Amino acid sequence: MKIKAEIIRGLVKNVHPYGCRQEVLNQIDYCKKAKQFNGAKKVLIIGASSGFGLATRISLAFGGSKADTIGVSYETGATDRRLGTAGWYNNIFFKEFAEKEGLIAKNFIDDAFSYEVKEKVIEYIKKEFGKIDLLVYSLAAPRRKDYKTGKIYNSTIKTTSGEFTGNTIDISNDEIVMKKVSSATPEEIEGTKKVMGGEDLEEWCYELLKNNCFSDKAIAITYSYIGSPKTYKIYREGTIGVAKKNLEETVLRINKKLSEEIGGRAFVSVNKALVTKASAYIPTFPVYAAILYKVMKEKNIHENCIMQMQRMFSEKIYSGSKIEFDEAGRLRMDDLELREDVQREVDELWKKVTPENFKVLSDYAGYKNEFMQLNGFDVDKVNYDSEVNTEILKKMIP
Ligand code: NAI
């Protein structure tokens, strides 16, 4: 069959496996040519199959450090009815390329929130992989089952202080649409905190510590976002912001524990706004990101996930110098996004942007291109007129 993108209600509903393969290759090529670093050699990444987690994994394996990696993610493969998810294929092709270079690339495709997966990963570390010197937690999930009680918690993108109407991008029709978001109930705030806050990361860290799976001075990193005041109401001061603040507070606790027990440390990296599967759902965020892309590209300081992760490791974490943190102990990879001149120009465009002119005033083309590439479409060097054998896809295992 030939695979063409199916865009329904602003979402890409299918995947091009060989487009994903080429995207993984492109990221590998970028890392090989970029400034190299020598850092962690044994790494566990939770949320490793797309966005920041995948870029983290590629950077650590191919950006100089030659790390062996374990990736945990929640993805599905090809069936008779569907081709599966992009992350499924990202895992498959990452593994193929990593193994070609003699690196270990083990995938666990299951619910990271469950005890069972934690146990399986720990057993694998103890019996085969060896102690980890870096844990990266890059999960973005819509819901979480609490395995103690069986209760399901949902993550909600709402404000915590009154109704909010913000624009967002509908890529099905290439237009800006207004989206109204109501204020969250206490239960929705709690649910978002449960899914996207720090509890699960803390469980992972304590289980790994208890089972002696960290090497001395190991590091744990997780990702957060702060962004500009334009998105505060829906992000930093919304439900997701409550969860992120909880994550940041939890990391301070984990940091203390890692430091006391193994001389290690835990910190949050505050990353830049980027197009990923998760961020496209947040009202206002896509328009802000498309304007930000334009401004940062004009200044030649735009970074996609892989560029940002490679810079994080080569220039901040494993540069050989002391890692610099902000007053709250966070690494600031959003330094370029929040530069005064960048935000001033974004503000100017933000005030002028309308449904009629947004394609000119923002980098909508670049935004859409990155969005399509997340599912393997619009990728250079991929022939979308070629027949794809789905029987071969069904046999592929990550
Ligand atoms: P993404 O949607 O591209 O990736 C999420 C990952 O989590 C995937 O590997 C997915 O398989 C995995 N996952 C989801 N539910 C799971 C489960 N139950 N069990 C195991 N794996 C599961 O997301 P993205 O955007 O890369 O986000 C990663 C982190 O980076 C999040 O904490 C996000 O808040 C943060 N971040 C994102 C920014 C952005 O602009 N996209 C900016 C700054 C931080």
Short mmCIF file of C-alpha atoms and ligand atoms in Angstrom, two decimals:
data_model
loop_
_atom_site.label_atom_id
_atom_site.label_comp_id
_atom_site.label_asym_id
_atom_site.label_seq_id
_atom_site.Cartn_x
_atom_site.Cartn_y
_atom_site.Cartn_z
CA MET A 1 0.00 0.00 0.00
CA LYS A 2 0.96 3.62 -0.46
CA ILE A 3 0.81 5.66 2.73
CA LYS A 4 -0.43 9.24 2.59
CA ALA A 5 -1.01 11.42 5.65
CA GLU A 6 -4.53 11.33 7.07
CA ILE A 7 -5.16 14.55 8.94
CA ILE A 8 -8.36 14.59 10.92
CA ARG A 9 -9.38 17.39 13.29
CA GLY A 10 -5.88 18.76 13.49
CA LEU A 11 -4.20 15.43 14.19
CA VAL A 12 -2.17 13.16 11.95
CA LYS A 13 -3.98 9.87 12.34
CA ASN A 14 -1.53 7.53 10.65
CA VAL A 15 2.19 7.03 10.33
CA HIS A 16 4.76 6.51 7.62
CA PRO A 17 7.23 3.99 9.11
CA TYR A 18 10.00 4.75 6.62
CA GLY A 19 9.54 8.48 7.14
CA CYS A 20 10.10 7.81 10.84
CA ARG A 21 13.20 5.79 9.95
CA GLN A 22 14.58 8.69 7.91
CA GLU A 23 13.81 11.13 10.74
CA VAL A 24 15.72 8.94 13.20
CA LEU A 25 18.61 8.84 10.72
CA ASN A 26 18.51 12.62 10.29
CA GLN A 27 18.76 13.08 14.05
CA ILE A 28 21.64 10.60 14.22
CA ASP A 29 23.46 12.46 11.43
CA TYR A 30 22.95 15.75 13.22
CA CYS A 31 24.48 14.39 16.44
CA LYS A 32 27.45 12.84 14.69
CA LYS A 33 28.36 16.17 13.09
CA ALA A 34 27.58 18.38 16.10
CA LYS A 35 29.89 19.30 19.00
CA GLN A 36 30.66 15.97 20.74
CA PHE A 37 30.61 15.12 24.44
CA ASN A 38 31.77 12.29 26.64
CA GLY A 39 29.16 11.61 29.31
CA ALA A 40 26.87 8.89 30.58
CA LYS A 41 27.46 5.39 29.21
CA LYS A 42 24.51 3.52 30.71
CA VAL A 43 21.20 5.32 30.50
CA LEU A 44 17.56 4.64 31.28
CA ILE A 45 15.05 6.88 29.46
CA ILE A 46 11.40 6.82 30.43
CA GLY A 47 9.37 8.21 27.51
CA ALA A 48 12.09 7.37 24.98
CA SER A 49 10.12 6.98 21.76
CA SER A 50 9.38 10.52 20.62
CA GLY A 51 9.98 14.22 21.19
CA PHE A 52 12.54 15.11 23.84
CA GLY A 53 12.97 11.53 25.07
CA LEU A 54 13.90 10.17 21.65
CA ALA A 55 16.22 13.11 21.01
CA THR A 56 17.84 12.50 24.41
CA ARG A 57 18.43 8.87 23.53
CA ILE A 58 19.86 9.64 20.08
CA SER A 59 22.13 12.35 21.45
CA LEU A 60 23.52 10.08 24.18
CA ALA A 61 24.11 7.21 21.76
CA PHE A 62 25.41 9.11 18.74
CA GLY A 63 26.58 12.51 20.01
CA GLY A 64 29.94 11.34 21.33
CA SER A 65 29.17 9.40 24.49
CA LYS A 66 28.24 6.11 22.79
CA ALA A 67 25.78 5.27 25.55
CA ASP A 68 23.97 1.98 25.92
CA THR A 69 20.32 2.80 26.51
CA ILE A 70 17.14 1.32 27.88
CA GLY A 71 13.99 3.01 26.58
CA VAL A 72 10.54 2.72 28.15
CA SER A 73 7.56 3.90 26.12
CA TYR A 74 3.90 3.22 25.44
CA GLU A 75 3.37 2.53 21.75
CA THR A 76 1.53 0.14 19.46
CA GLY A 77 2.63 -1.81 16.40
CA ALA A 78 0.96 -2.73 13.12
CA THR A 79 -2.24 -4.79 13.09
CA ASP A 80 -4.60 -5.72 10.24
CA ARG A 81 -6.41 -2.41 10.73
CA ARG A 82 -3.79 0.14 11.74
CA LEU A 83 -0.12 0.73 11.07
CA GLY A 84 0.69 1.54 14.70
CA THR A 85 2.29 4.62 16.21
CA ALA A 86 5.30 6.66 15.19
CA GLY A 87 7.05 5.91 18.48
CA TRP A 88 6.82 2.18 17.75
CA TYR A 89 8.86 2.64 14.57
CA ASN A 90 11.20 5.18 16.16
CA ASN A 91 12.07 2.49 18.72
CA ILE A 92 12.62 -0.13 16.01
CA PHE A 93 14.89 2.01 13.87
CA PHE A 94 16.79 3.55 16.76
CA LYS A 95 17.58 0.02 17.94
CA GLU A 96 18.65 -1.04 14.44
CA PHE A 97 21.07 1.89 14.05
CA ALA A 98 22.40 1.68 17.62
CA GLU A 99 23.07 -2.06 17.38
CA LYS A 100 24.89 -1.54 14.08
CA GLU A 101 27.37 0.55 16.07
CA GLY A 102 27.70 -2.08 18.77
CA LEU A 103 25.51 -0.30 21.32
CA ILE A 104 22.88 -1.90 23.53
CA ALA A 105 19.38 -0.52 22.83
CA LYS A 106 16.77 -2.32 24.86
CA ASN A 107 13.11 -1.34 24.58
CA PHE A 108 10.33 -1.92 27.11
CA ILE A 109 6.97 -1.10 25.55
CA ASP A 110 4.53 -0.91 28.42
CA ASP A 111 2.98 1.35 30.99
CA ALA A 112 5.78 3.15 32.83
CA PHE A 113 3.41 3.89 35.73
CA SER A 114 3.05 0.19 36.56
CA TYR A 115 5.06 -1.67 39.19
CA GLU A 116 5.47 -4.55 36.78
CA VAL A 117 7.48 -2.49 34.27
CA LYS A 118 9.61 -1.03 37.04
CA GLU A 119 10.36 -4.55 38.25
CA LYS A 120 11.16 -5.81 34.73
CA VAL A 121 13.50 -2.90 34.03
CA ILE A 122 15.24 -3.30 37.38
CA GLU A 123 15.70 -7.00 36.82
CA TYR A 124 17.17 -6.33 33.39
CA ILE A 125 19.56 -3.72 34.83
CA LYS A 126 20.68 -6.11 37.56
CA LYS A 127 21.04 -9.21 35.42
CA GLU A 128 22.25 -7.89 32.07
CA PHE A 129 22.64 -4.18 31.57
CA GLY A 130 24.60 -3.03 34.61
CA LYS A 131 24.14 0.06 36.80
CA ILE A 132 22.90 3.24 35.18
CA ASP A 133 24.72 6.54 35.44
CA LEU A 134 21.84 8.60 34.06
CA LEU A 135 18.06 8.43 34.35
CA VAL A 136 16.00 10.68 32.08
CA TYR A 137 12.28 10.99 32.71
CA SER A 138 10.58 12.45 29.62
CA LEU A 139 7.05 11.17 29.94
CA ALA A 140 4.05 13.05 28.54
CA ALA A 141 0.94 10.99 29.17
CA PRO A 142 -2.77 11.67 28.92
CA ARG A 143 -3.70 9.39 31.80
CA ARG A 144 -2.34 7.21 34.57
CA LYS A 145 -3.62 4.17 36.30
CA ASP A 146 -2.82 4.06 39.98
CA TYR A 147 -1.88 0.42 40.38
CA LYS A 148 -2.45 0.50 44.16
CA THR A 149 -6.11 1.48 43.89
CA GLY A 150 -6.95 0.76 40.25
CA LYS A 151 -8.18 4.35 39.85
CA ILE A 152 -7.56 6.11 36.52
CA TYR A 153 -6.41 9.73 36.61
CA ASN A 154 -6.63 12.00 33.56
CA SER A 155 -4.38 14.89 32.67
CA THR A 156 -6.38 17.97 31.63
CA ILE A 157 -5.28 21.13 29.91
CA LYS A 158 -7.30 23.83 31.62
CA THR A 159 -6.77 27.02 33.57
CA THR A 160 -6.92 27.14 37.35
CA SER A 161 -8.43 30.64 37.43
CA GLY A 162 -11.44 31.25 35.20
CA GLU A 163 -12.37 30.72 31.58
CA PHE A 164 -9.80 31.34 28.87
CA THR A 165 -10.17 31.77 25.14
CA GLY A 166 -7.03 31.32 23.12
CA ASN A 167 -6.13 30.72 19.52
CA THR A 168 -4.74 27.47 18.26
CA ILE A 169 -3.69 26.03 14.91
CA ASP A 170 -5.86 23.60 13.00
CA ILE A 171 -3.49 21.97 10.55
CA SER A 172 -6.32 20.13 8.75
CA ASN A 173 -7.50 23.43 7.28
CA ASP A 174 -4.33 25.49 7.78
CA GLU A 175 -6.18 27.98 9.93
CA ILE A 176 -6.24 29.58 13.32
CA VAL A 177 -9.28 28.71 15.38
CA MET A 178 -10.35 30.01 18.75
CA LYS A 179 -10.61 27.53 21.55
CA LYS A 180 -12.42 28.13 24.81
CA VAL A 181 -11.03 26.46 27.90
CA SER A 182 -12.83 26.38 31.21
CA SER A 183 -11.39 26.49 34.68
CA ALA A 184 -10.45 23.09 36.06
CA THR A 185 -12.24 21.45 38.96
CA PRO A 186 -10.12 20.48 42.00
CA GLU A 187 -10.40 16.88 40.81
CA GLU A 188 -9.02 17.78 37.36
CA ILE A 189 -6.12 19.67 38.93
CA GLU A 190 -5.38 16.69 41.16
CA GLY A 191 -5.63 14.31 38.18
CA THR A 192 -3.16 16.34 36.10
CA LYS A 193 -0.75 16.48 39.03
CA LYS A 194 -1.02 12.72 39.46
CA VAL A 195 -0.24 12.11 35.77
CA MET A 196 2.33 14.82 35.01
CA GLY A 197 3.66 15.64 38.48
CA GLY A 198 6.59 14.04 40.26
CA GLU A 199 5.08 11.01 41.98
CA ASP A 200 5.96 8.41 39.36
CA LEU A 201 9.49 9.76 38.86
CA GLU A 202 9.99 9.55 42.61
CA GLU A 203 8.80 5.93 42.58
CA TRP A 204 11.22 5.10 39.77
CA CYS A 205 14.13 6.76 41.59
CA TYR A 206 13.43 5.10 44.92
CA GLU A 207 12.98 1.67 43.36
CA LEU A 208 16.21 2.06 41.40
CA LEU A 209 18.03 3.24 44.53
CA LYS A 210 16.59 0.47 46.70
CA ASN A 211 17.76 -2.10 44.16
CA ASN A 212 21.21 -0.58 43.86
CA CYS A 213 20.77 0.19 40.16
CA PHE A 214 22.44 3.63 40.16
CA SER A 215 26.19 3.93 39.83
CA ASP A 216 28.02 6.36 42.11
CA LYS A 217 27.31 10.02 41.31
CA ALA A 218 24.49 9.08 38.93
CA ILE A 219 22.23 11.87 37.65
CA ALA A 220 18.45 11.99 37.20
CA ILE A 221 16.96 14.57 34.84
CA THR A 222 13.41 15.46 33.93
CA TYR A 223 11.93 18.12 31.67
CA SER A 224 9.72 21.10 32.40
CA TYR A 225 8.49 24.20 30.66
CA ILE A 226 7.92 27.77 31.80
CA GLY A 227 7.70 29.83 28.61
CA SER A 228 6.47 33.35 28.13
CA PRO A 229 3.69 35.25 29.95
CA LYS A 230 1.55 34.80 26.80
CA THR A 231 1.03 31.15 27.65
CA TYR A 232 1.09 31.45 31.47
CA LYS A 233 -2.67 31.34 31.95
CA ILE A 234 -3.00 28.03 30.14
CA TYR A 235 0.43 26.58 30.88
CA ARG A 236 2.49 27.76 33.85
CA GLU A 237 -0.55 28.87 35.85
CA GLY A 238 -2.86 26.21 34.44
CA THR A 239 -3.36 22.58 35.41
CA ILE A 240 -0.18 21.48 33.65
CA GLY A 241 1.79 24.21 35.45
CA VAL A 242 0.53 22.88 38.81
CA ALA A 243 1.79 19.45 37.79
CA LYS A 244 5.14 20.84 36.63
CA LYS A 245 5.61 22.75 39.89
CA ASN A 246 4.90 19.51 41.74
CA LEU A 247 7.48 17.77 39.53
CA GLU A 248 10.04 20.49 40.27
CA GLU A 249 9.44 20.24 44.04
CA THR A 250 9.68 16.46 43.92
CA VAL A 251 12.99 16.69 42.09
CA LEU A 252 14.44 18.75 44.95
CA ARG A 253 13.54 15.88 47.29
CA ILE A 254 14.99 13.28 44.93
CA ASN A 255 18.12 15.39 44.62
CA LYS A 256 18.64 15.32 48.38
CA LYS A 257 18.20 11.57 48.48
CA LEU A 258 20.51 10.85 45.53
CA SER A 259 23.10 13.19 46.92
CA GLU A 260 23.02 11.57 50.38
CA GLU A 261 22.99 7.99 49.16
CA ILE A 262 25.22 7.91 46.08
CA GLY A 263 26.71 11.40 45.80
CA GLY A 264 24.45 11.92 42.79
CA ARG A 265 22.06 14.66 41.84
CA ALA A 266 18.65 15.21 40.29
CA PHE A 267 17.51 18.29 38.44
CA VAL A 268 14.93 19.65 36.06
CA SER A 269 15.88 21.00 32.67
CA VAL A 270 13.49 23.73 31.58
CA ASN A 271 13.29 23.26 27.84
CA LYS A 272 12.25 25.42 24.93
CA ALA A 273 8.80 25.38 23.29
CA LEU A 274 8.79 22.78 20.53
CA VAL A 275 6.37 20.97 18.31
CA THR A 276 5.82 17.51 19.72
CA LYS A 277 2.86 15.16 19.91
CA ALA A 278 2.11 16.42 23.43
CA SER A 279 2.49 20.18 22.96
CA ALA A 280 0.18 20.46 19.93
CA TYR A 281 -2.82 19.91 22.24
CA ILE A 282 -2.20 23.01 24.33
CA PRO A 283 -4.27 26.04 23.18
CA THR A 284 -2.19 29.16 22.40
CA PHE A 285 1.00 27.10 22.45
CA PRO A 286 1.05 26.23 18.70
CA VAL A 287 0.58 29.87 17.62
CA TYR A 288 3.17 31.04 20.13
CA ALA A 289 5.55 28.30 18.94
CA ALA A 290 5.05 29.18 15.25
CA ILE A 291 5.86 32.87 15.95
CA LEU A 292 8.79 31.89 18.14
CA TYR A 293 10.14 29.66 15.36
CA LYS A 294 10.07 32.59 12.95
CA VAL A 295 11.89 34.94 15.30
CA MET A 296 14.48 32.38 16.38
CA LYS A 297 15.11 31.18 12.82
CA GLU A 298 15.67 34.77 11.67
CA LYS A 299 18.24 35.16 14.44
CA ASN A 300 19.76 31.78 13.57
CA ILE A 301 19.17 30.42 17.06
CA HIS A 302 16.24 28.09 16.41
CA GLU A 303 16.63 24.63 17.92
CA ASN A 304 14.50 21.54 17.41
CA CYS A 305 14.48 18.69 19.95
CA ILE A 306 17.68 17.07 18.78
CA MET A 307 19.64 20.33 18.56
CA GLN A 308 18.52 21.26 22.03
CA MET A 309 19.39 17.91 23.59
CA GLN A 310 22.81 17.83 21.93
CA ARG A 311 23.53 21.35 23.24
CA MET A 312 22.28 20.37 26.68
CA PHE A 313 24.70 17.47 26.96
CA SER A 314 27.70 18.92 25.13
CA GLU A 315 27.62 22.45 26.51
CA LYS A 316 25.85 22.21 29.84
CA ILE A 317 25.86 18.78 31.47
CA TYR A 318 28.99 17.08 30.11
CA SER A 319 31.03 20.11 29.07
CA GLY A 320 33.64 19.49 31.74
CA SER A 321 32.68 22.68 33.61
CA LYS A 322 30.39 22.91 36.60
CA ILE A 323 26.72 22.73 35.60
CA GLU A 324 25.01 26.08 36.14
CA PHE A 325 21.55 26.16 37.66
CA ASP A 326 19.05 28.95 38.28
CA GLU A 327 17.99 30.07 41.77
CA ALA A 328 15.55 27.13 41.98
CA GLY A 329 18.18 24.55 41.00
CA ARG A 330 16.95 24.16 37.40
CA LEU A 331 18.99 23.96 34.20
CA ARG A 332 17.70 26.58 31.77
CA MET A 333 17.67 25.29 28.20
CA ASP A 334 15.00 27.91 27.48
CA ASP A 335 17.72 30.58 27.71
CA LEU A 336 17.50 31.41 24.00
CA GLU A 337 13.68 31.36 23.90
CA LEU A 338 13.48 33.79 26.81
CA ARG A 339 16.18 36.16 25.54
CA GLU A 340 14.90 39.71 25.87
CA ASP A 341 15.21 40.54 22.15
CA VAL A 342 13.48 37.27 21.15
CA GLN A 343 10.53 37.84 23.48
CA ARG A 344 10.22 41.50 22.42
CA GLU A 345 9.94 40.50 18.75
CA VAL A 346 7.56 37.64 19.54
CA ASP A 347 5.39 40.16 21.47
CA GLU A 348 5.31 42.52 18.51
CA LEU A 349 4.20 39.78 16.12
CA TRP A 350 1.78 38.34 18.67
CA LYS A 351 -0.08 41.68 18.82
CA LYS A 352 -0.40 41.80 15.02
CA VAL A 353 -1.26 38.19 14.27
CA THR A 354 -4.75 37.47 12.87
CA PRO A 355 -6.38 34.43 11.20
CA GLU A 356 -5.70 36.13 7.85
CA ASN A 357 -2.01 36.96 8.26
CA PHE A 358 -0.66 34.23 10.59
CA LYS A 359 0.98 32.25 7.80
CA VAL A 360 3.13 35.26 6.96
CA LEU A 361 3.74 36.60 10.46
CA SER A 362 4.66 33.23 11.90
CA ASP A 363 6.71 30.28 10.66
CA TYR A 364 3.56 28.26 10.09
CA ALA A 365 5.20 26.31 7.26
CA GLY A 366 8.08 25.27 9.54
CA TYR A 367 5.70 24.43 12.38
CA LYS A 368 3.51 22.26 10.14
CA ASN A 369 6.52 20.58 8.58
CA GLU A 370 7.88 19.56 12.02
CA PHE A 371 4.40 18.44 13.05
CA MET A 372 4.03 16.20 9.99
CA GLN A 373 7.54 14.83 10.46
CA LEU A 374 6.61 13.56 13.92
CA ASN A 375 4.58 10.88 12.12
CA GLY A 376 7.06 10.37 9.30
CA PHE A 377 5.46 12.63 6.67
CA ASP A 378 6.98 15.53 4.68
CA VAL A 379 10.45 14.09 5.26
CA ASP A 380 13.04 14.73 2.55
CA LYS A 381 14.52 11.66 0.81
CA VAL A 382 11.39 9.54 1.45
CA ASN A 383 9.46 8.40 -1.60
CA TYR A 384 5.82 8.59 -0.57
CA ASP A 385 4.73 6.97 -3.86
CA SER A 386 6.51 3.70 -3.01
CA GLU A 387 4.50 0.68 -2.01
CA VAL A 388 4.94 -0.29 1.66
CA ASN A 389 4.65 -3.97 2.56
CA THR A 390 2.47 -4.10 5.67
CA GLU A 391 3.25 -7.77 6.26
CA ILE A 392 6.89 -6.82 6.83
CA LEU A 393 5.80 -4.03 9.19
CA LYS A 394 3.69 -6.43 11.24
CA LYS A 395 6.74 -8.61 11.88
CA MET A 396 8.90 -5.73 13.13
CA ILE A 397 9.51 -5.78 16.86
CA PRO A 398 11.13 -2.90 18.76
P1 NAI B 1 6.04 13.24 23.46
O1 NAI B 1 4.56 13.07 23.40
O2 NAI B 1 6.76 13.48 22.19
O3 NAI B 1 6.69 11.94 24.17
C1 NAI B 1 6.11 11.34 25.28
C2 NAI B 1 6.75 10.01 25.58
O4 NAI B 1 6.10 9.43 26.73
C3 NAI B 1 6.61 8.97 24.44
O5 NAI B 1 7.80 8.21 24.37
C4 NAI B 1 5.47 8.06 24.93
O6 NAI B 1 5.51 6.74 24.43
C5 NAI B 1 5.77 8.07 26.43
N1 NAI B 1 4.63 7.66 27.24
C6 NAI B 1 3.42 8.25 27.35
N2 NAI B 1 2.65 7.56 28.25
C7 NAI B 1 3.40 6.52 28.69
C8 NAI B 1 3.19 5.45 29.61
N3 NAI B 1 2.05 5.34 30.30
N4 NAI B 1 4.18 4.56 29.79
C9 NAI B 1 5.35 4.65 29.12
N5 NAI B 1 5.62 5.65 28.25
C10 NAI B 1 4.66 6.57 28.05
O7 NAI B 1 6.28 14.39 24.52
P2 NAI B 1 7.37 15.56 24.69
O8 NAI B 1 6.81 16.83 24.22
O9 NAI B 1 8.70 15.13 24.20
O10 NAI B 1 7.41 15.71 26.27
C11 NAI B 1 8.37 15.08 27.10
C12 NAI B 1 8.58 15.95 28.31
O11 NAI B 1 9.16 17.20 27.92
C13 NAI B 1 7.29 16.27 29.07
O12 NAI B 1 7.54 16.25 30.44
C14 NAI B 1 6.99 17.70 28.60
O13 NAI B 1 6.21 18.41 29.53
C15 NAI B 1 8.40 18.27 28.51
N6 NAI B 1 8.55 19.48 27.72
C16 NAI B 1 8.00 19.60 26.46
C17 NAI B 1 8.11 20.79 25.76
C18 NAI B 1 7.56 20.96 24.38
O14 NAI B 1 7.53 22.07 23.90
N7 NAI B 1 7.15 19.91 23.72
C19 NAI B 1 8.85 21.95 26.32
C20 NAI B 1 9.46 21.67 27.59
C21 NAI B 1 9.29 20.49 28.27
#
